[in-house]
Tab-separated table of C-alpha atoms and ligand atoms in Angstrom:
chain	number	residue	atom	x	y	z
A	50	UNK	CA	11.207	4.401	73.334
A	51	UNK	CA	11.997	7.774	72.213
A	52	UNK	CA	15.175	8.569	72.161
A	53	UNK	CA	17.850	7.938	75.207
A	54	UNK	CA	19.052	9.425	78.066
A	55	UNK	CA	22.787	9.735	78.512
A	56	UNK	CA	22.655	7.591	81.468
A	57	UNK	CA	19.737	4.709	79.775
A	58	UNK	CA	21.950	4.257	77.355
A	59	UNK	CA	25.471	3.426	79.499
A	60	UNK	CA	22.819	1.465	81.299
A	61	UNK	CA	21.312	-0.268	78.559
A	62	UNK	CA	25.364	-0.868	76.796
A	63	UNK	CA	25.287	-2.921	80.864
A	64	UNK	CA	23.588	-5.617	79.736
A	65	UNK	CA	25.345	-6.389	76.829
A	66	UNK	CA	27.125	-10.146	77.220
A	67	UNK	CA	29.995	-8.253	75.294
A	68	UNK	CA	33.359	-10.668	74.405
A	69	UNK	CA	35.682	-7.916	74.884
A	70	UNK	CA	39.814	-8.430	76.239
A	71	UNK	CA	42.383	-6.287	76.770
A	72	UNK	CA	45.805	-5.970	78.037
A	73	UNK	CA	45.665	-10.073	78.263
A	74	UNK	CA	42.614	-10.178	80.212
A	75	UNK	CA	39.340	-11.103	79.775
A	76	UNK	CA	37.363	-7.633	80.298
A	77	UNK	CA	33.843	-8.384	82.860
A	78	UNK	CA	32.922	-5.062	83.646
A	79	UNK	CA	33.331	-2.709	80.275
A	80	UNK	CA	31.316	-0.055	81.686
A	81	UNK	CA	33.182	0.444	84.197
A	82	UNK	CA	36.932	0.187	83.157
A	83	UNK	CA	39.201	3.165	83.546
A	84	UNK	CA	40.747	2.402	79.917
A	85	UNK	CA	37.367	2.127	78.487
A	86	UNK	CA	34.829	3.696	80.403
A	87	UNK	CA	36.104	7.926	78.570
A	88	UNK	CA	34.853	5.795	75.344
A	89	UNK	CA	31.872	4.403	76.828
A	90	UNK	CA	31.362	8.507	77.282
A	91	UNK	CA	31.921	10.100	74.261
A	92	UNK	CA	29.492	8.242	73.237
A	93	UNK	CA	27.480	9.158	75.825
A	94	UNK	CA	28.052	13.221	74.991
A	95	UNK	CA	25.844	11.887	71.266
A	96	UNK	CA	22.872	11.442	74.003
A	97	UNK	CA	23.599	13.774	77.024
A	98	UNK	CA	23.443	16.373	73.665
A	99	UNK	CA	20.094	15.452	72.309
A	100	UNK	CA	18.102	16.284	75.268
A	101	UNK	CA	19.582	20.115	75.330
A	102	UNK	CA	17.454	21.958	74.340
A	103	UNK	CA	19.593	23.118	72.578
A	104	UNK	CA	20.930	21.560	70.009
A	105	UNK	CA	18.505	20.129	69.781
A	106	UNK	CA	17.675	20.979	66.051
A	107	UNK	CA	21.482	19.682	65.164
A	108	UNK	CA	20.669	16.899	67.397
A	109	UNK	CA	17.439	15.207	67.177
A	110	UNK	CA	15.588	15.112	63.327
A	111	UNK	CA	12.563	13.180	62.071
A	112	UNK	CA	12.987	9.664	60.430
A	113	UNK	CA	12.145	9.824	57.177
A	114	UNK	CA	10.376	6.093	57.431
A	115	UNK	CA	8.713	6.962	60.868
A	116	UNK	CA	7.609	11.064	61.062
A	117	UNK	CA	8.651	9.947	64.811
A	118	UNK	CA	11.671	11.904	66.846
A	119	UNK	CA	14.843	10.249	66.638
A	120	UNK	CA	18.965	11.231	66.567
A	121	UNK	CA	20.709	12.680	63.933
A	122	UNK	CA	23.102	9.604	64.413
A	123	UNK	CA	20.810	7.638	62.843
A	124	UNK	CA	19.710	9.162	60.594
A	125	UNK	CA	18.801	9.299	56.957
A	126	UNK	CA	20.017	12.196	55.686
A	127	UNK	CA	16.972	13.898	53.241
A	128	UNK	CA	18.518	17.361	51.475
A	129	UNK	CA	21.511	19.311	51.480
A	130	UNK	CA	21.279	20.826	54.578
A	131	UNK	CA	20.601	17.295	56.575
A	132	UNK	CA	24.599	17.107	54.884
A	133	UNK	CA	25.748	20.391	56.667
A	134	UNK	CA	23.962	19.690	59.829
A	135	UNK	CA	25.313	16.714	60.164
A	136	UNK	CA	28.543	17.983	60.076
A	137	UNK	CA	28.371	20.930	61.983
A	138	UNK	CA	27.199	18.064	64.416
A	139	UNK	CA	29.813	16.665	64.715
A	140	UNK	CA	31.740	19.161	65.225
A	141	UNK	CA	29.860	20.289	68.269
A	142	UNK	CA	31.275	16.999	69.412
A	143	UNK	CA	34.237	16.666	69.241
A	144	UNK	CA	34.045	20.205	70.403
A	145	UNK	CA	32.555	18.460	73.612
A	146	UNK	CA	35.032	15.792	74.008
A	147	UNK	CA	38.215	16.133	71.815
A	148	UNK	CA	37.857	12.193	71.595
A	149	UNK	CA	36.090	10.180	68.670
A	150	UNK	CA	32.617	9.588	69.739
A	151	UNK	CA	32.162	6.809	67.448
A	152	UNK	CA	28.157	6.822	66.973
A	153	UNK	CA	29.296	8.505	63.130
A	154	UNK	CA	30.147	5.677	61.449
A	155	UNK	CA	26.830	3.738	61.771
A	156	UNK	CA	25.248	6.801	60.540
A	157	UNK	CA	27.913	6.472	57.525
A	158	UNK	CA	27.148	2.644	56.930
A	159	UNK	CA	23.011	4.015	57.255
A	160	UNK	CA	22.823	5.977	54.796
A	161	UNK	CA	25.607	3.976	51.341
A	162	UNK	CA	23.432	1.043	53.006
A	163	UNK	CA	19.542	2.453	52.402
A	164	UNK	CA	21.945	3.833	49.121
A	165	UNK	CA	22.723	0.614	47.501
A	166	UNK	CA	20.283	-1.780	48.472
A	167	UNK	CA	17.708	-0.408	46.506
A	168	UNK	CA	19.715	-0.518	43.924
A	169	UNK	CA	21.126	-3.654	44.446
A	170	UNK	CA	16.994	-4.767	44.699
A	171	UNK	CA	16.321	-3.115	41.671
A	172	UNK	CA	18.760	-5.152	39.718
A	173	UNK	CA	18.441	-8.140	41.515
A	174	UNK	CA	14.391	-8.759	42.814
A	175	UNK	CA	16.339	-9.388	45.670
A	176	UNK	CA	15.015	-8.173	49.315
A	177	UNK	CA	17.451	-6.097	51.513
A	178	UNK	CA	16.085	-2.797	50.797
A	179	UNK	CA	12.891	-3.826	52.430
A	180	UNK	CA	15.149	-5.802	54.852
A	181	UNK	CA	17.536	-2.931	55.419
A	182	UNK	CA	14.332	-0.360	56.383
A	183	UNK	CA	13.421	-2.491	59.163
A	184	UNK	CA	16.516	-2.860	60.468
A	185	UNK	CA	16.263	1.005	60.615
A	186	UNK	CA	13.714	1.329	62.436
A	187	UNK	CA	14.333	-1.042	65.030
A	188	UNK	CA	17.132	0.997	65.525
A	189	UNK	CA	15.688	4.462	65.942
A	190	UNK	CA	12.957	3.223	67.186
A	191	UNK	CA	15.267	2.347	70.253
A	192	UNK	CA	18.195	5.057	69.365
A	193	UNK	CA	20.801	2.134	69.190
A	194	UNK	CA	24.838	2.998	68.759
A	195	UNK	CA	25.430	0.867	65.279
A	196	UNK	CA	29.016	-0.032	64.453
A	197	UNK	CA	29.454	0.628	61.005
A	198	UNK	CA	32.469	-2.385	60.399
A	199	UNK	CA	34.508	-1.917	56.773
A	200	UNK	CA	37.734	-2.520	56.887
A	201	UNK	CA	39.377	-6.701	56.941
A	202	UNK	CA	42.300	-7.747	58.095
A	203	UNK	CA	43.274	-8.661	54.541
A	204	UNK	CA	46.169	-10.112	54.901
A	205	UNK	CA	48.629	-10.020	51.025
A	206	UNK	CA	47.696	-7.275	49.675
A	207	UNK	CA	48.246	-7.906	46.332
A	208	UNK	CA	46.205	-11.381	46.642
A	209	UNK	CA	41.705	-11.020	46.108
A	210	UNK	CA	40.079	-12.031	48.919
A	211	UNK	CA	39.605	-15.529	47.436
A	212	UNK	CA	42.916	-15.615	47.269
A	213	UNK	CA	44.553	-15.181	50.001
A	214	UNK	CA	46.639	-18.300	51.500
A	215	UNK	CA	44.072	-18.210	54.602
A	216	UNK	CA	40.948	-17.477	52.894
A	217	UNK	CA	39.229	-15.938	56.457
A	218	UNK	CA	41.395	-13.061	55.673
A	219	UNK	CA	38.408	-11.250	54.940
A	220	UNK	CA	34.421	-12.097	56.420
A	221	UNK	CA	32.999	-14.418	54.564
A	222	UNK	CA	30.016	-17.120	53.722
A	223	UNK	CA	31.166	-19.836	55.190
A	224	UNK	CA	27.481	-21.608	55.601
A	225	UNK	CA	24.265	-20.615	53.535
A	226	UNK	CA	20.769	-21.975	55.026
A	227	UNK	CA	17.115	-21.557	54.952
A	228	UNK	CA	17.486	-19.596	57.997
A	229	UNK	CA	20.152	-17.897	57.328
A	230	UNK	CA	24.162	-17.775	56.954
A	231	UNK	CA	26.729	-17.913	58.984
A	232	UNK	CA	29.911	-15.942	58.897
A	233	UNK	CA	34.042	-15.821	59.638
A	234	UNK	CA	36.825	-12.784	59.461
A	235	UNK	CA	36.892	-9.982	61.336
A	236	UNK	CA	36.617	-6.236	61.146
A	237	UNK	CA	39.896	-4.506	61.642
A	238	UNK	CA	40.040	-0.744	63.306
A	239	UNK	CA	36.608	-1.240	64.444
A	240	UNK	CA	36.033	3.172	66.833
A	241	UNK	CA	33.104	2.315	69.049
A	242	UNK	CA	32.376	-1.819	68.939
A	243	UNK	CA	32.493	-1.443	72.982
A	244	UNK	CA	29.753	0.652	73.281
A	245	UNK	CA	27.495	-0.439	70.400
A	246	UNK	CA	24.094	-1.916	70.058
A	247	UNK	CA	24.080	-3.823	66.537
A	248	UNK	CA	27.034	-4.144	64.082
A	249	UNK	CA	26.753	-2.932	61.025
A	250	UNK	CA	28.482	-5.720	58.358
A	251	UNK	CA	29.848	-4.512	54.811
A	252	UNK	CA	32.523	-5.219	52.712
A	253	UNK	CA	36.290	-3.556	52.448
A	254	UNK	CA	36.509	-3.504	49.164
A	255	UNK	CA	35.070	-3.828	45.030
A	256	UNK	CA	34.932	-7.576	43.564
A	257	UNK	CA	34.704	-9.914	41.468
A	258	UNK	CA	32.548	-12.751	40.461
A	259	UNK	CA	35.402	-15.859	41.818
A	260	UNK	CA	35.290	-12.989	45.155
A	261	UNK	CA	30.782	-14.414	45.931
A	262	UNK	CA	31.322	-15.168	49.104
A	263	UNK	CA	32.987	-11.283	50.295
A	264	UNK	CA	30.751	-9.420	48.994
A	265	UNK	CA	27.793	-9.845	52.149
A	266	UNK	CA	26.808	-6.821	54.252
A	267	UNK	CA	24.237	-7.681	56.982
A	268	UNK	CA	24.028	-6.557	61.192
A	269	UNK	CA	24.266	-8.404	64.116
A	270	UNK	CA	23.915	-7.961	68.482
A	271	UNK	CA	27.506	-6.606	68.952
A	272	UNK	CA	27.306	-9.184	72.294
A	273	UNK	CA	26.069	-12.080	69.123
A	274	UNK	CA	27.426	-15.802	69.676
A	275	UNK	CA	30.510	-16.375	68.757
A	276	UNK	CA	31.740	-12.278	68.501
A	277	UNK	CA	35.385	-11.780	69.988
A	278	UNK	CA	36.140	-8.345	70.396
A	279	UNK	CA	40.504	-7.085	71.273
A	280	UNK	CA	40.956	-4.234	71.926
A	281	UNK	CA	44.075	-2.126	70.671
A	282	UNK	CA	47.074	-1.111	72.153
A	283	UNK	CA	47.453	3.351	72.183
A	284	UNK	CA	49.901	5.351	73.591
A	285	UNK	CA	49.432	6.283	77.244
A	286	UNK	CA	46.268	4.295	77.405
A	287	UNK	CA	48.063	2.600	81.356
A	288	UNK	CA	48.048	6.221	83.062
A	289	UNK	CA	44.730	5.546	83.385
A	290	UNK	CA	44.564	3.105	85.283
A	291	UNK	CA	47.441	4.510	87.790
A	292	UNK	CA	45.663	5.795	91.317
A	293	UNK	CA	44.414	8.566	91.296
A	294	UNK	CA	44.573	8.380	87.563
A	295	UNK	CA	43.157	12.539	86.456
A	296	UNK	CA	46.008	15.218	85.578
A	297	UNK	CA	47.906	13.164	83.580
A	298	UNK	CA	45.695	11.935	81.571
A	299	UNK	CA	45.275	14.847	79.884
A	300	UNK	CA	41.800	14.047	79.074
A	301	UNK	CA	40.310	11.571	81.914
A	302	UNK	CA	36.752	12.130	80.514
A	303	UNK	CA	36.296	11.401	76.997
A	304	UNK	CA	38.959	9.118	74.806
A	305	UNK	CA	38.754	6.480	71.858
A	306	UNK	CA	39.125	3.141	71.633
A	307	UNK	CA	39.602	0.476	68.477
A	308	UNK	CA	39.153	-3.107	68.710
A	309	UNK	CA	39.630	-6.130	66.080
A	310	UNK	CA	36.432	-8.020	65.759
A	311	UNK	CA	36.329	-11.535	65.347
A	312	UNK	CA	33.840	-13.264	63.874
A	313	UNK	CA	33.736	-17.117	64.312
A	314	UNK	CA	30.429	-18.511	62.779
A	315	UNK	CA	28.456	-16.009	63.513
A	316	UNK	CA	24.642	-17.369	62.212
A	317	UNK	CA	22.765	-13.552	60.663
A	318	UNK	CA	19.211	-14.664	60.190
A	319	UNK	CA	17.771	-14.173	56.592
A	320	UNK	CA	15.818	-10.794	57.384
A	321	UNK	CA	19.401	-8.875	58.275
A	322	UNK	CA	20.936	-10.072	55.734
A	323	UNK	CA	21.809	-7.123	52.958
A	324	UNK	CA	23.476	-7.623	50.164
A	325	UNK	CA	24.727	-11.710	50.284
A	326	UNK	CA	26.439	-12.540	46.707
A	327	UNK	CA	26.149	-9.246	44.973
A	328	UNK	CA	29.621	-8.924	43.852
A	329	UNK	CA	29.109	-6.205	41.451
A	330	UNK	CA	27.727	-3.946	44.375
A	331	UNK	CA	30.151	-4.389	46.975
A	332	UNK	CA	32.305	-1.562	45.125
A	333	UNK	CA	29.456	0.884	45.460
A	334	UNK	CA	28.059	0.174	48.760
A	335	UNK	CA	32.557	0.882	49.551
A	336	UNK	CA	33.059	3.809	47.478
A	337	UNK	CA	29.768	5.837	49.645
A	338	UNK	CA	30.075	4.413	52.712
A	339	UNK	CA	33.462	6.131	51.786
A	340	UNK	CA	31.600	9.384	50.891
A	341	UNK	CA	30.236	10.188	53.425
A	342	UNK	CA	32.908	8.908	56.314
A	343	UNK	CA	35.328	11.588	54.748
A	344	UNK	CA	32.747	14.106	54.587
A	345	UNK	CA	32.503	12.617	58.651
A	346	UNK	CA	36.390	13.944	59.294
A	347	UNK	CA	35.156	17.587	57.510
A	348	UNK	CA	33.174	18.435	61.564
A	349	UNK	CA	34.872	16.289	64.219
A	350	UNK	CA	38.783	16.271	63.355
A	351	UNK	CA	37.470	19.660	62.940
A	352	UNK	CA	35.819	20.154	66.409
A	353	UNK	CA	39.544	18.400	68.046
A	354	UNK	CA	41.021	20.607	66.297
A	355	UNK	CA	39.380	23.715	68.320
A	356	UNK	CA	40.361	22.469	71.239
A	357	UNK	CA	43.604	21.958	70.200
A	358	UNK	CA	43.796	25.617	69.119
A	359	UNK	CA	42.508	27.154	72.412
A	360	UNK	CA	45.218	24.984	74.713
A	361	UNK	CA	48.225	25.632	72.624
A	362	UNK	CA	47.037	29.684	73.514
A	363	UNK	CA	46.248	29.336	76.654
A	364	UNK	CA	49.536	28.070	76.536
A	365	UNK	CA	50.688	30.331	75.486
A	366	UNK	CA	48.527	32.761	78.255
A	367	UNK	CA	50.436	30.761	81.014
A	368	UNK	CA	54.147	31.262	79.986
A	369	UNK	CA	53.767	34.497	79.129
A	370	UNK	CA	54.010	34.827	75.255
A	371	UNK	CA	50.991	35.622	74.126
A	372	UNK	CA	51.593	38.630	72.424
A	373	UNK	CA	54.732	37.406	70.760
A	374	UNK	CA	53.435	38.546	67.324
A	375	UNK	CA	54.969	34.875	65.757
A	376	UNK	CA	52.534	32.985	68.724
A	377	UNK	CA	50.088	34.736	66.863
A	378	UNK	CA	50.725	33.978	63.436
A	379	UNK	CA	50.564	30.930	64.815
A	380	UNK	CA	47.505	30.411	65.811
A	381	UNK	CA	46.473	32.330	62.623
A	382	UNK	CA	47.500	29.527	60.606
A	383	UNK	CA	46.276	26.855	62.676
A	384	UNK	CA	43.443	28.352	62.524
A	385	UNK	CA	42.903	28.845	58.720
A	386	UNK	CA	44.233	25.239	57.861
A	387	UNK	CA	41.012	24.105	60.821
A	388	UNK	CA	38.764	26.126	59.167
A	389	UNK	CA	39.727	24.701	55.462
A	390	UNK	CA	39.548	22.124	56.226
A	391	UNK	CA	35.513	22.307	57.816
A	392	UNK	CA	35.184	24.125	55.137
A	393	UNK	CA	35.670	20.934	52.599
A	394	UNK	CA	33.314	19.128	54.561
A	395	UNK	CA	30.308	21.760	54.328
A	396	UNK	CA	31.190	22.404	50.261
A	397	UNK	CA	30.575	18.617	50.027
A	398	UNK	CA	27.374	18.511	51.968
A	399	UNK	CA	26.076	21.433	49.950
A	400	UNK	CA	26.828	20.308	47.239
A	401	UNK	CA	24.390	17.003	47.686
A	402	UNK	CA	22.509	14.942	45.694
A	403	UNK	CA	19.596	12.522	45.937
A	404	UNK	CA	19.916	8.489	45.520
A	405	UNK	CA	17.765	6.613	43.878
A	406	UNK	CA	16.212	5.754	46.640
A	407	UNK	CA	15.969	9.002	48.297
A	408	UNK	CA	18.181	9.990	50.585
A	409	UNK	CA	21.199	12.360	50.432
A	410	UNK	CA	24.596	11.216	49.895
A	411	UNK	CA	27.465	14.112	49.452
A	412	UNK	CA	29.752	14.798	46.617
A	413	UNK	CA	32.374	12.319	46.181
A	414	UNK	CA	35.382	14.925	44.353
A	415	UNK	CA	34.808	17.241	47.495
A	416	UNK	CA	34.324	15.208	50.015
A	417	UNK	CA	37.520	13.269	48.542
A	418	UNK	CA	39.498	17.076	48.693
A	419	UNK	CA	38.115	17.265	51.927
A	420	UNK	CA	39.533	13.400	53.714
A	421	UNK	CA	43.143	14.184	51.374
A	422	UNK	CA	43.513	17.248	53.713
A	423	UNK	CA	42.730	15.568	56.645
A	424	UNK	CA	45.385	13.382	55.993
A	425	UNK	CA	47.846	16.206	56.295
A	426	UNK	CA	46.900	19.295	58.231
A	427	UNK	CA	46.106	17.732	61.928
A	428	UNK	CA	50.150	16.876	61.440
A	429	UNK	CA	50.772	20.638	60.818
A	430	UNK	CA	48.209	21.735	63.203
A	431	UNK	CA	49.813	19.772	65.693
A	432	UNK	CA	53.591	20.972	64.660
A	433	UNK	CA	52.529	24.006	65.263
A	434	UNK	CA	50.643	23.183	68.613
A	435	UNK	CA	53.930	21.574	69.580
A	436	UNK	CA	56.094	24.340	69.278
A	437	UNK	CA	53.850	27.058	71.053
A	438	UNK	CA	53.981	24.342	73.559
A	439	UNK	CA	57.164	24.369	74.178
A	440	UNK	CA	59.334	20.841	75.762
A	441	UNK	CA	57.705	21.729	78.821
A	442	UNK	CA	55.441	19.077	77.140
A	443	UNK	CA	57.347	16.090	77.371
A	444	UNK	CA	59.782	16.928	79.965
A	445	UNK	CA	56.646	17.449	82.533
A	446	UNK	CA	57.261	15.666	85.423
A	447	UNK	CA	53.927	13.172	86.416
A	448	UNK	CA	50.890	14.069	89.174
A	449	UNK	CA	52.571	11.900	91.685
A	450	UNK	CA	56.268	13.838	91.630
A	451	UNK	CA	53.424	17.146	92.175
A	452	UNK	CA	52.265	15.364	95.239
A	453	UNK	CA	54.632	14.528	96.737
A	454	UNK	CA	56.278	16.474	99.684
A	455	UNK	CA	59.748	15.780	98.931
A	456	UNK	CA	58.987	17.736	95.355
A	457	UNK	CA	55.365	19.009	94.159
A	458	UNK	CA	56.394	23.079	96.305
A	459	UNK	CA	59.427	23.167	93.660
A	460	UNK	CA	58.201	21.889	91.207
A	461	UNK	CA	55.575	24.133	91.870
A	462	UNK	CA	58.201	26.752	92.350
A	463	UNK	CA	59.802	26.592	89.113
A	464	UNK	CA	57.497	24.565	86.430
A	465	UNK	CA	55.545	27.908	87.480
A	466	UNK	CA	54.968	30.730	84.328
A	467	UNK	CA	53.206	33.562	84.810
A	468	UNK	CA	52.199	35.111	88.551
A	469	UNK	CA	48.583	34.557	88.152
A	470	UNK	CA	48.056	31.594	86.882
A	471	UNK	CA	48.735	28.227	89.110
A	472	UNK	CA	51.089	25.653	88.225
A	473	UNK	CA	49.132	23.037	87.768
A	474	UNK	CA	46.416	24.671	85.343
A	475	UNK	CA	49.182	24.999	83.401
A	476	UNK	CA	49.545	21.908	83.629
A	477	UNK	CA	46.927	20.634	83.049
A	478	UNK	CA	46.334	22.604	80.010
A	479	UNK	CA	49.841	20.776	78.830
A	480	UNK	CA	49.237	17.487	79.046
A	481	UNK	CA	46.123	17.930	77.468
A	482	UNK	CA	48.402	19.233	74.680
A	483	UNK	CA	49.902	15.578	74.856
A	484	UNK	CA	47.238	13.985	74.800
A	485	UNK	CA	46.277	14.645	71.880
A	486	UNK	CA	50.083	15.455	70.006
A	487	UNK	CA	51.521	12.051	71.544
A	488	UNK	CA	48.692	10.693	73.673
A	489	UNK	CA	45.657	8.463	73.431
A	490	UNK	CA	43.633	11.387	71.864
A	491	UNK	CA	46.515	11.032	69.154
A	492	UNK	CA	45.427	7.919	67.085
A	493	UNK	CA	42.131	9.729	66.087
A	494	UNK	CA	43.317	13.007	65.676
A	495	UNK	CA	46.447	11.812	63.617
A	496	UNK	CA	47.272	8.832	62.921
A	497	UNK	CA	43.504	7.873	62.645
A	498	UNK	CA	43.628	10.844	59.878
A	499	UNK	CA	45.838	9.429	58.027
A	500	UNK	CA	44.278	6.375	57.425
A	501	UNK	CA	40.179	5.940	58.302
A	502	UNK	CA	37.375	6.504	56.383
A	503	UNK	CA	40.305	5.437	53.848
A	504	UNK	CA	44.200	5.216	53.638
A	505	UNK	CA	45.902	9.232	51.349
A	506	UNK	CA	45.872	6.680	48.350
A	507	UNK	CA	42.430	5.522	48.619
A	508	UNK	CA	41.434	9.393	47.807
A	509	UNK	CA	43.837	10.128	45.444
A	510	UNK	CA	42.369	7.833	43.122
A	511	UNK	CA	38.684	8.616	43.345
A	512	UNK	CA	40.295	11.663	42.416
A	513	UNK	CA	41.634	11.034	40.051
A	514	UNK	CA	38.241	9.384	38.819
A	515	UNK	CA	35.751	12.569	40.149
A	516	UNK	CA	38.301	15.454	38.964
A	517	UNK	CA	37.069	15.023	34.810
A	518	UNK	CA	40.340	16.104	33.495
A	519	UNK	CA	38.721	15.570	29.906
A	520	UNK	CA	36.147	18.575	30.583
A	521	UNK	CA	39.655	20.469	31.833
A	522	UNK	CA	41.036	20.386	28.533
A	523	UNK	CA	37.754	21.028	27.051
A	524	UNK	CA	37.687	24.272	27.849
A	525	UNK	CA	41.970	25.038	27.733
A	526	UNK	CA	41.398	24.417	24.092
A	527	UNK	CA	38.379	26.442	23.525
A	528	UNK	CA	40.785	29.496	25.069
A	529	UNK	CA	43.862	28.276	23.115
A	530	UNK	CA	41.008	28.328	20.431
A	531	UNK	CA	42.836	24.592	19.417
A	532	UNK	CA	40.245	22.808	17.183
J	854	SF4	FE1	33.516	9.905	64.234
J	854	SF4	FE2	35.668	11.285	63.404
J	854	SF4	FE3	35.337	9.227	65.558
J	854	SF4	FE4	34.715	8.735	62.586
J	854	SF4	S1	36.363	8.902	63.627
J	854	SF4	S2	33.356	7.624	64.073
J	854	SF4	S3	34.165	10.719	62.162
J	854	SF4	S4	34.959	11.009	65.227
J	855	FE	FE1	37.143	7.493	61.660
């Protein structure tokens, strides 16, 4: 099959028998659920843009395995230029959705697993790389969305996987059979799981020999027997359930959701196993995946930042404050911070290099610097956006009050800004700001910026490891003429 259209993608998800729970109920038709649908629309955008000529170069490329045209989200990067294009594509998607479009996790897991399985096979004479290449071809041919799953619930953080009171707190192999393995456990914070065709599972930390059963990587369809997804609660999420919900939602068409995904004795056939007990390679897979995903944030969060800066500027236009020098300066600062994030995403891509398997990997130090900045700058950008928006962003009466004949005209009159802009348009921008700063999209723009792709301390460990302090000391000694 060639590239799927957005509509074909939606229909392909409709066919899956996903086992999803949310707000205490089983969701029978996730495609049509008002809370889940905007997140599906965000992924759909990765298909829609790939159909458009103006984005062809960014959104599509040639498969390194088959030579066929594929969506870039399924690509094994072949050059630094590919890595740069990846970041640009993510910025574009962030601009178009102002939400998490979810498909990057699979792309990052693809590239990390491709290079790691190659090295595992070389060392242990296993067959994981071939298995994985076949899986990539299958995904490319069918233009699938893949959920990359890394984070285990982790229980007592002071104990390793095999030392936990409950052995299932890290996902593990519970049975090894002739034809495959049976796995049990869970993966947390799964962005896009309910909008994906397949899930690619990886270990979450470096492991010791006693954690053998936990060093496992594999893929299964998202509707495989034994998988349950429980959708996370987001700030303001149930606004989408209100009758005629529109303006109050802030971003009506797009969003992102996360799920806790539980694996209750799920069978994985041999041909979909990519790591099975080789504990010494778990760390490599984790480090590479995290590196790619830390690069990713230098694209997607920047795109959402573009929308946020635009919304803040419009809020100032709409209340007549745009000409004030401090407003202009705040917008400059927001832009400066946002472009600094982008610069990091581009820099770690431009400094990429080939792995032993042939696909390209980002510069790890710069990718970790990128993500460390992401843990901070969006918070400052949000602070400035809230400053510009004014208190009305959080005290604005509801859409229903605007529609109520008893209060509507009063709100229209007293919440007016400049004469030439309607009160409703002003309300739309304030609700969009609310959505990104502290509503459902804040999950992605703020807290995910903190913890997604690894919490801040994880990057500091990598920066310490990659920073090459001894080289810097040598430089200083040479200048100071110390023998
Ligand atoms: Fe992609 Fe960003 Fe969402 Fe991660 S947080 S899946 S990089 S859009
Ligand atoms: Fe993420």
